[in-house]
Amino acid sequence: MWNKRVSQLEGKLIVSCQALPEEPLHSSFIMGRMALAAKQGGAAGIRANTTEDIREIQSQVDLPVIGIIKRDYADSPIYITPTLKEVEELVSVKPEIIAMDATARKRPGGQPLDEFFTEVKKAWPDQLFMADCSTVEEALFADRLGFDFIGTTMVGYTPESRNLRVEEDDFALIREILEKAKHPVIAEGNINTPKKARRVLELGCFAVVVGSIITRPQVITKTFPDEIAAR
């Protein structure tokens, strides 16, 4: 059941404030200020990685949070909230929504998604969960499992979706998911202009997540010398 804070995300922008250890802005302090800047710019929610960053962000802004933990395991390619350990850690900081990789790949220990999600929902029945998917098939499977939100976060990042781009053909992939899924869809992945963000909401997405083009200055900067070099 959604509460008022989650409902305020509908039709709005969620800004992903993340910086990995190898990135220049890696710092909970900086991510907290990044979230504050996003709020001042009109963001209605924040997507954040690690409990440390989430706590700092919550101290700076009163916005709903989609929480994740990125962690690598040797026996699995899945790194976004891959095991019960990460879910338990996230629950401790009370993000409104917890997102996890919901692709067809095996989780650590060879565990399939349906088995994992059954365990998760049994342990935390009142927590809202978002499925980070890479294909229409994965999205619809997550929808049947009962994820509260279906996301397109992993499109282009898995072998099954390597040749897909979420924005191709006027967001054909998103339009198909919207047509067939029962749960709300959150658009995410290469939505790097205001017009694209507006379009996915016009199509019927619950909300839109934008990250790198707002919060990763090294990525934004690179577009300029790349264009200059092409002259």
PDB file of C-alpha atoms in Angstrom:
ATOM      1  CA  MET A   1       0.000   0.000   0.000  1.00  0.00           C
ATOM      2  CA  TRP A   2       1.458   3.342  -1.006  1.00  0.00           C
ATOM      3  CA  ASN A   3       1.743   6.096   1.502  1.00  0.00           C
ATOM      4  CA  LYS A   4       1.466   9.800   0.762  1.00  0.00           C
ATOM      5  CA  ARG A   5       5.229  10.174   0.283  1.00  0.00           C
ATOM      6  CA  VAL A   6       5.344   7.548  -2.447  1.00  0.00           C
ATOM      7  CA  SER A   7       2.258   8.987  -4.134  1.00  0.00           C
ATOM      8  CA  GLN A   8       4.020  12.337  -4.465  1.00  0.00           C
ATOM      9  CA  LEU A   9       6.442  10.738  -6.942  1.00  0.00           C
ATOM     10  CA  GLU A  10       3.707  10.190  -9.520  1.00  0.00           C
ATOM     11  CA  GLY A  11       4.344  12.127 -12.700  1.00  0.00           C
ATOM     12  CA  LYS A  12       7.568  13.567 -11.312  1.00  0.00           C
ATOM     13  CA  LEU A  13      11.364  13.463 -11.605  1.00  0.00           C
ATOM     14  CA  ILE A  14      13.547  11.252  -9.422  1.00  0.00           C
ATOM     15  CA  VAL A  15      17.244  12.134  -9.476  1.00  0.00           C
ATOM     16  CA  SER A  16      19.831   9.393  -9.031  1.00  0.00           C
ATOM     17  CA  CYS A  17      22.583  10.664  -6.723  1.00  0.00           C
ATOM     18  CA  GLN A  18      25.353   8.071  -6.831  1.00  0.00           C
ATOM     19  CA  ALA A  19      29.129   8.041  -7.055  1.00  0.00           C
ATOM     20  CA  LEU A  20      31.152   4.832  -6.967  1.00  0.00           C
ATOM     21  CA  PRO A  21      34.473   4.590  -5.064  1.00  0.00           C
ATOM     22  CA  GLU A  22      36.520   5.226  -8.206  1.00  0.00           C
ATOM     23  CA  GLU A  23      34.594   8.396  -9.103  1.00  0.00           C
ATOM     24  CA  PRO A  24      35.673  11.932  -8.101  1.00  0.00           C
ATOM     25  CA  LEU A  25      32.493  12.746  -6.162  1.00  0.00           C
ATOM     26  CA  HIS A  26      32.469   9.575  -4.073  1.00  0.00           C
ATOM     27  CA  SER A  27      31.397  10.894  -0.671  1.00  0.00           C
ATOM     28  CA  SER A  28      28.240  10.673   1.405  1.00  0.00           C
ATOM     29  CA  PHE A  29      28.641  14.366   2.225  1.00  0.00           C
ATOM     30  CA  ILE A  30      28.726  15.260  -1.461  1.00  0.00           C
ATOM     31  CA  MET A  31      25.769  13.008  -2.300  1.00  0.00           C
ATOM     32  CA  GLY A  32      23.761  14.709   0.435  1.00  0.00           C
ATOM     33  CA  ARG A  33      24.489  18.104  -1.109  1.00  0.00           C
ATOM     34  CA  MET A  34      23.791  16.710  -4.571  1.00  0.00           C
ATOM     35  CA  ALA A  35      20.365  15.601  -3.366  1.00  0.00           C
ATOM     36  CA  LEU A  36      19.750  19.060  -1.908  1.00  0.00           C
ATOM     37  CA  ALA A  37      20.665  20.645  -5.246  1.00  0.00           C
ATOM     38  CA  ALA A  38      18.327  18.195  -7.000  1.00  0.00           C
ATOM     39  CA  LYS A  39      15.507  19.147  -4.644  1.00  0.00           C
ATOM     40  CA  GLN A  40      16.112  22.827  -5.265  1.00  0.00           C
ATOM     41  CA  GLY A  41      15.914  22.104  -8.979  1.00  0.00           C
ATOM     42  CA  GLY A  42      12.521  20.450  -8.599  1.00  0.00           C
ATOM     43  CA  ALA A  43      13.228  16.762  -8.045  1.00  0.00           C
ATOM     44  CA  ALA A  44      10.458  14.913  -6.209  1.00  0.00           C
ATOM     45  CA  GLY A  45      12.579  11.944  -5.123  1.00  0.00           C
ATOM     46  CA  ILE A  46      16.102  10.562  -4.946  1.00  0.00           C
ATOM     47  CA  ARG A  47      17.641   7.228  -5.921  1.00  0.00           C
ATOM     48  CA  ALA A  48      20.726   6.465  -3.846  1.00  0.00           C
ATOM     49  CA  ASN A  49      23.342   3.765  -3.254  1.00  0.00           C
ATOM     50  CA  THR A  50      24.556   2.564   0.188  1.00  0.00           C
ATOM     51  CA  THR A  51      23.101   3.079   3.632  1.00  0.00           C
ATOM     52  CA  GLU A  52      25.713   5.744   4.378  1.00  0.00           C
ATOM     53  CA  ASP A  53      24.649   7.881   1.426  1.00  0.00           C
ATOM     54  CA  ILE A  54      20.960   7.344   2.144  1.00  0.00           C
ATOM     55  CA  ARG A  55      21.334   8.467   5.763  1.00  0.00           C
ATOM     56  CA  GLU A  56      23.160  11.619   4.685  1.00  0.00           C
ATOM     57  CA  ILE A  57      20.615  12.350   1.966  1.00  0.00           C
ATOM     58  CA  GLN A  58      17.762  11.900   4.454  1.00  0.00           C
ATOM     59  CA  SER A  59      19.459  14.430   6.727  1.00  0.00           C
ATOM     60  CA  GLN A  60      19.517  16.988   3.928  1.00  0.00           C
ATOM     61  CA  VAL A  61      16.197  16.543   2.106  1.00  0.00           C
ATOM     62  CA  ASP A  62      12.731  15.389   3.040  1.00  0.00           C
ATOM     63  CA  LEU A  63      12.131  13.472  -0.180  1.00  0.00           C
ATOM     64  CA  PRO A  64      11.191   9.824  -0.781  1.00  0.00           C
ATOM     65  CA  VAL A  65      14.177   7.619  -1.538  1.00  0.00           C
ATOM     66  CA  ILE A  66      14.663   4.625  -3.794  1.00  0.00           C
ATOM     67  CA  GLY A  67      17.482   2.762  -2.067  1.00  0.00           C
ATOM     68  CA  ILE A  68      19.963   0.291  -3.497  1.00  0.00           C
ATOM     69  CA  ILE A  69      23.258  -1.267  -2.497  1.00  0.00           C
ATOM     70  CA  LYS A  70      25.736  -2.075  -5.245  1.00  0.00           C
ATOM     71  CA  ARG A  71      27.931  -4.979  -4.204  1.00  0.00           C
ATOM     72  CA  ASP A  72      29.923  -7.471  -6.258  1.00  0.00           C
ATOM     73  CA  TYR A  73      29.844 -11.233  -5.686  1.00  0.00           C
ATOM     74  CA  ALA A  74      32.305 -13.576  -7.374  1.00  0.00           C
ATOM     75  CA  ASP A  75      29.698 -16.098  -8.487  1.00  0.00           C
ATOM     76  CA  SER A  76      27.152 -13.714 -10.019  1.00  0.00           C
ATOM     77  CA  PRO A  77      27.020 -10.749 -12.421  1.00  0.00           C
ATOM     78  CA  ILE A  78      24.232  -9.186 -10.351  1.00  0.00           C
ATOM     79  CA  TYR A  79      25.390  -6.235  -8.261  1.00  0.00           C
ATOM     80  CA  ILE A  80      22.279  -4.150  -7.479  1.00  0.00           C
ATOM     81  CA  THR A  81      20.884  -5.338  -4.134  1.00  0.00           C
ATOM     82  CA  PRO A  82      21.890  -8.936  -4.927  1.00  0.00           C
ATOM     83  CA  THR A  83      21.182 -10.783  -1.645  1.00  0.00           C
ATOM     84  CA  LEU A  84      19.092 -10.691   1.511  1.00  0.00           C
ATOM     85  CA  LYS A  85      22.035  -9.080   3.305  1.00  0.00           C
ATOM     86  CA  GLU A  86      21.736  -5.929   1.185  1.00  0.00           C
ATOM     87  CA  VAL A  87      17.962  -5.813   1.577  1.00  0.00           C
ATOM     88  CA  GLU A  88      18.305  -6.097   5.348  1.00  0.00           C
ATOM     89  CA  GLU A  89      20.856  -3.269   5.395  1.00  0.00           C
ATOM     90  CA  LEU A  90      18.568  -1.062   3.332  1.00  0.00           C
ATOM     91  CA  VAL A  91      15.531  -1.765   5.487  1.00  0.00           C
ATOM     92  CA  SER A  92      17.494  -0.393   8.447  1.00  0.00           C
ATOM     93  CA  VAL A  93      17.557   3.110   6.878  1.00  0.00           C
ATOM     94  CA  LYS A  94      13.912   2.962   5.755  1.00  0.00           C
ATOM     95  CA  PRO A  95      13.913   4.054   2.123  1.00  0.00           C
ATOM     96  CA  GLU A  96      10.398   4.293   0.735  1.00  0.00           C
ATOM     97  CA  ILE A  97      11.299   1.889  -2.090  1.00  0.00           C
ATOM     98  CA  ILE A  98      14.079  -0.702  -2.370  1.00  0.00           C
ATOM     99  CA  ALA A  99      15.260  -1.467  -5.903  1.00  0.00           C
ATOM    100  CA  MET A 100      17.002  -4.646  -6.993  1.00  0.00           C
ATOM    101  CA  ASP A 101      18.271  -6.302 -10.145  1.00  0.00           C
ATOM    102  CA  ALA A 102      15.357  -8.307 -11.541  1.00  0.00           C
ATOM    103  CA  THR A 103      17.033  -9.637 -14.664  1.00  0.00           C
ATOM    104  CA  ALA A 104      16.971 -13.287 -15.689  1.00  0.00           C
ATOM    105  CA  ARG A 105      20.525 -13.889 -14.504  1.00  0.00           C
ATOM    106  CA  LYS A 106      21.236 -16.050 -11.467  1.00  0.00           C
ATOM    107  CA  ARG A 107      21.878 -14.303  -8.180  1.00  0.00           C
ATOM    108  CA  PRO A 108      24.750 -15.182  -5.827  1.00  0.00           C
ATOM    109  CA  GLY A 109      24.575 -18.855  -4.892  1.00  0.00           C
ATOM    110  CA  GLY A 110      22.725 -19.596  -8.132  1.00  0.00           C
ATOM    111  CA  GLN A 111      19.417 -18.409  -6.704  1.00  0.00           C
ATOM    112  CA  PRO A 112      16.709 -17.508  -9.246  1.00  0.00           C
ATOM    113  CA  LEU A 113      14.755 -14.282  -8.911  1.00  0.00           C
ATOM    114  CA  ASP A 114      11.392 -15.843  -8.039  1.00  0.00           C
ATOM    115  CA  GLU A 115      12.853 -17.793  -5.108  1.00  0.00           C
ATOM    116  CA  PHE A 116      14.755 -14.746  -3.881  1.00  0.00           C
ATOM    117  CA  PHE A 117      11.804 -12.382  -4.110  1.00  0.00           C
ATOM    118  CA  THR A 118       9.559 -14.839  -2.270  1.00  0.00           C
ATOM    119  CA  GLU A 119      12.042 -14.804   0.622  1.00  0.00           C
ATOM    120  CA  VAL A 120      12.279 -11.029   0.540  1.00  0.00           C
ATOM    121  CA  LYS A 121       8.519 -10.462   0.639  1.00  0.00           C
ATOM    122  CA  LYS A 122       8.094 -12.991   3.441  1.00  0.00           C
ATOM    123  CA  ALA A 123      10.689 -11.174   5.539  1.00  0.00           C
ATOM    124  CA  TRP A 124       9.511  -7.631   4.733  1.00  0.00           C
ATOM    125  CA  PRO A 125       5.880  -7.810   3.562  1.00  0.00           C
ATOM    126  CA  ASP A 126       5.208  -4.083   3.988  1.00  0.00           C
ATOM    127  CA  GLN A 127       8.279  -2.813   2.115  1.00  0.00           C
ATOM    128  CA  LEU A 128       7.840  -1.521  -1.454  1.00  0.00           C
ATOM    129  CA  PHE A 129      10.158  -2.992  -4.083  1.00  0.00           C
ATOM    130  CA  MET A 130      11.228  -1.903  -7.566  1.00  0.00           C
ATOM    131  CA  ALA A 131      12.412  -4.354 -10.226  1.00  0.00           C
ATOM    132  CA  ASP A 132      15.399  -3.190 -12.289  1.00  0.00           C
ATOM    133  CA  CYS A 133      14.835  -4.992 -15.606  1.00  0.00           C
ATOM    134  CA  SER A 134      16.568  -5.160 -18.990  1.00  0.00           C
ATOM    135  CA  THR A 135      13.936  -6.658 -21.314  1.00  0.00           C
ATOM    136  CA  VAL A 136      10.187  -6.696 -21.761  1.00  0.00           C
ATOM    137  CA  GLU A 137      10.122 -10.360 -20.737  1.00  0.00           C
ATOM    138  CA  GLU A 138      11.948  -9.645 -17.486  1.00  0.00           C
ATOM    139  CA  ALA A 139       9.657  -6.722 -16.742  1.00  0.00           C
ATOM    140  CA  LEU A 140       6.540  -8.820 -17.218  1.00  0.00           C
ATOM    141  CA  PHE A 141       7.973 -11.643 -15.101  1.00  0.00           C
ATOM    142  CA  ALA A 142       8.714  -9.171 -12.297  1.00  0.00           C
ATOM    143  CA  ASP A 143       5.208  -7.810 -12.708  1.00  0.00           C
ATOM    144  CA  ARG A 144       3.750 -11.297 -12.204  1.00  0.00           C
ATOM    145  CA  LEU A 145       5.960 -11.843  -9.136  1.00  0.00           C
ATOM    146  CA  GLY A 146       4.376  -8.818  -7.526  1.00  0.00           C
ATOM    147  CA  PHE A 147       7.040  -6.115  -7.580  1.00  0.00           C
ATOM    148  CA  ASP A 148       5.429  -2.792  -6.701  1.00  0.00           C
ATOM    149  CA  PHE A 149       7.242  -0.908  -9.459  1.00  0.00           C
ATOM    150  CA  ILE A 150       8.775  -2.049 -12.735  1.00  0.00           C
ATOM    151  CA  GLY A 151      11.896  -0.198 -13.892  1.00  0.00           C
ATOM    152  CA  THR A 152      13.878  -0.174 -17.137  1.00  0.00           C
ATOM    153  CA  THR A 153      17.151   0.478 -15.321  1.00  0.00           C
ATOM    154  CA  MET A 154      19.145  -2.421 -16.799  1.00  0.00           C
ATOM    155  CA  VAL A 155      18.262  -2.023 -20.483  1.00  0.00           C
ATOM    156  CA  GLY A 156      21.512  -2.287 -22.447  1.00  0.00           C
ATOM    157  CA  TYR A 157      23.504  -3.631 -19.492  1.00  0.00           C
ATOM    158  CA  THR A 158      22.877  -7.370 -19.875  1.00  0.00           C
ATOM    159  CA  PRO A 159      23.711  -9.865 -22.644  1.00  0.00           C
ATOM    160  CA  GLU A 160      19.981 -10.193 -23.332  1.00  0.00           C
ATOM    161  CA  SER A 161      19.590  -6.451 -23.856  1.00  0.00           C
ATOM    162  CA  ARG A 162      22.968  -5.485 -25.283  1.00  0.00           C
ATOM    163  CA  ASN A 163      21.449  -4.194 -28.523  1.00  0.00           C
ATOM    164  CA  LEU A 164      18.487  -2.490 -26.890  1.00  0.00           C
ATOM    165  CA  ARG A 165      18.150   1.156 -25.951  1.00  0.00           C
ATOM    166  CA  VAL A 166      15.272   2.289 -23.828  1.00  0.00           C
ATOM    167  CA  GLU A 167      14.583   5.380 -25.947  1.00  0.00           C
ATOM    168  CA  GLU A 168      14.589   3.736 -29.394  1.00  0.00           C
ATOM    169  CA  ASP A 169      11.502   3.997 -31.612  1.00  0.00           C
ATOM    170  CA  ASP A 170       9.814   6.474 -29.303  1.00  0.00           C
ATOM    171  CA  PHE A 171      10.346   4.260 -26.263  1.00  0.00           C
ATOM    172  CA  ALA A 172       8.839   1.166 -27.878  1.00  0.00           C
ATOM    173  CA  LEU A 173      10.143  -1.052 -25.061  1.00  0.00           C
ATOM    174  CA  ILE A 174       8.505   1.114 -22.416  1.00  0.00           C
ATOM    175  CA  ARG A 175       5.275   1.343 -24.376  1.00  0.00           C
ATOM    176  CA  GLU A 176       5.071  -2.447 -24.578  1.00  0.00           C
ATOM    177  CA  ILE A 177       5.685  -2.834 -20.847  1.00  0.00           C
ATOM    178  CA  LEU A 178       3.052  -0.193 -20.088  1.00  0.00           C
ATOM    179  CA  GLU A 179       0.563  -1.990 -22.279  1.00  0.00           C
ATOM    180  CA  LYS A 180       1.076  -5.387 -20.634  1.00  0.00           C
ATOM    181  CA  ALA A 181       2.120  -4.788 -17.018  1.00  0.00           C
ATOM    182  CA  LYS A 182      -0.274  -4.322 -14.112  1.00  0.00           C
ATOM    183  CA  HIS A 183       2.134  -2.487 -11.830  1.00  0.00           C
ATOM    184  CA  PRO A 184       3.403   1.083 -12.328  1.00  0.00           C
ATOM    185  CA  VAL A 185       6.430   1.573 -14.562  1.00  0.00           C
ATOM    186  CA  ILE A 186       9.353   3.819 -13.623  1.00  0.00           C
ATOM    187  CA  ALA A 187      11.371   4.857 -16.657  1.00  0.00           C
ATOM    188  CA  GLU A 188      15.137   4.842 -16.216  1.00  0.00           C
ATOM    189  CA  GLY A 189      18.149   4.515 -18.502  1.00  0.00           C
ATOM    190  CA  ASN A 190      19.581   6.993 -21.032  1.00  0.00           C
ATOM    191  CA  ILE A 191      16.815   9.483 -20.409  1.00  0.00           C
ATOM    192  CA  ASN A 192      19.231  12.336 -20.801  1.00  0.00           C
ATOM    193  CA  THR A 193      17.129  15.283 -21.969  1.00  0.00           C
ATOM    194  CA  PRO A 194      14.116  17.067 -20.490  1.00  0.00           C
ATOM    195  CA  LYS A 195      12.118  16.190 -23.605  1.00  0.00           C
ATOM    196  CA  LYS A 196      12.753  12.459 -23.122  1.00  0.00           C
ATOM    197  CA  ALA A 197      11.724  12.718 -19.471  1.00  0.00           C
ATOM    198  CA  ARG A 198       8.532  14.495 -20.460  1.00  0.00           C
ATOM    199  CA  ARG A 199       7.779  11.940 -23.152  1.00  0.00           C
ATOM    200  CA  VAL A 200       7.950   8.863 -20.901  1.00  0.00           C
ATOM    201  CA  LEU A 201       5.570  10.525 -18.476  1.00  0.00           C
ATOM    202  CA  GLU A 202       3.237  11.411 -21.337  1.00  0.00           C
ATOM    203  CA  LEU A 203       3.275   7.735 -22.323  1.00  0.00           C
ATOM    204  CA  GLY A 204       2.031   6.770 -18.864  1.00  0.00           C
ATOM    205  CA  CYS A 205       5.077   6.018 -16.720  1.00  0.00           C
ATOM    206  CA  PHE A 206       4.574   6.553 -13.006  1.00  0.00           C
ATOM    207  CA  ALA A 207       7.833   8.495 -12.673  1.00  0.00           C
ATOM    208  CA  VAL A 208      11.182   8.980 -14.381  1.00  0.00           C
ATOM    209  CA  VAL A 209      14.681   8.529 -12.963  1.00  0.00           C
ATOM    210  CA  VAL A 210      17.512  10.636 -14.378  1.00  0.00           C
ATOM    211  CA  GLY A 211      21.075  10.222 -13.182  1.00  0.00           C
ATOM    212  CA  SER A 212      24.353  10.779 -15.006  1.00  0.00           C
ATOM    213  CA  ILE A 213      23.309  13.787 -17.055  1.00  0.00           C
ATOM    214  CA  ILE A 214      22.483  15.616 -13.819  1.00  0.00           C
ATOM    215  CA  THR A 215      24.829  14.227 -11.169  1.00  0.00           C
ATOM    216  CA  ARG A 216      28.003  12.940 -12.857  1.00  0.00           C
ATOM    217  CA  PRO A 217      30.045  15.951 -14.019  1.00  0.00           C
ATOM    218  CA  GLN A 218      32.750  13.831 -15.615  1.00  0.00           C
ATOM    219  CA  VAL A 219      30.127  12.275 -17.903  1.00  0.00           C
ATOM    220  CA  ILE A 220      28.549  15.636 -18.710  1.00  0.00           C
ATOM    221  CA  THR A 221      31.935  17.246 -19.371  1.00  0.00           C
ATOM    222  CA  LYS A 222      32.983  14.473 -21.755  1.00  0.00           C
ATOM    223  CA  THR A 223      30.164  15.304 -24.158  1.00  0.00           C
ATOM    224  CA  PHE A 224      31.796  18.668 -24.853  1.00  0.00           C
ATOM    225  CA  PRO A 225      35.333  17.567 -25.867  1.00  0.00           C
ATOM    226  CA  ASP A 226      33.802  14.662 -27.791  1.00  0.00           C
ATOM    227  CA  GLU A 227      31.746  17.095 -29.833  1.00  0.00           C
ATOM    228  CA  ILE A 228      34.698  19.463 -30.235  1.00  0.00           C
ATOM    229  CA  ALA A 229      36.918  16.605 -31.441  1.00  0.00           C
ATOM    230  CA  ALA A 230      34.345  15.679 -34.055  1.00  0.00           C
ATOM    231  CA  ARG A 231      34.426  19.083 -35.751  1.00  0.00           C
TER     232      ARG A 231
END
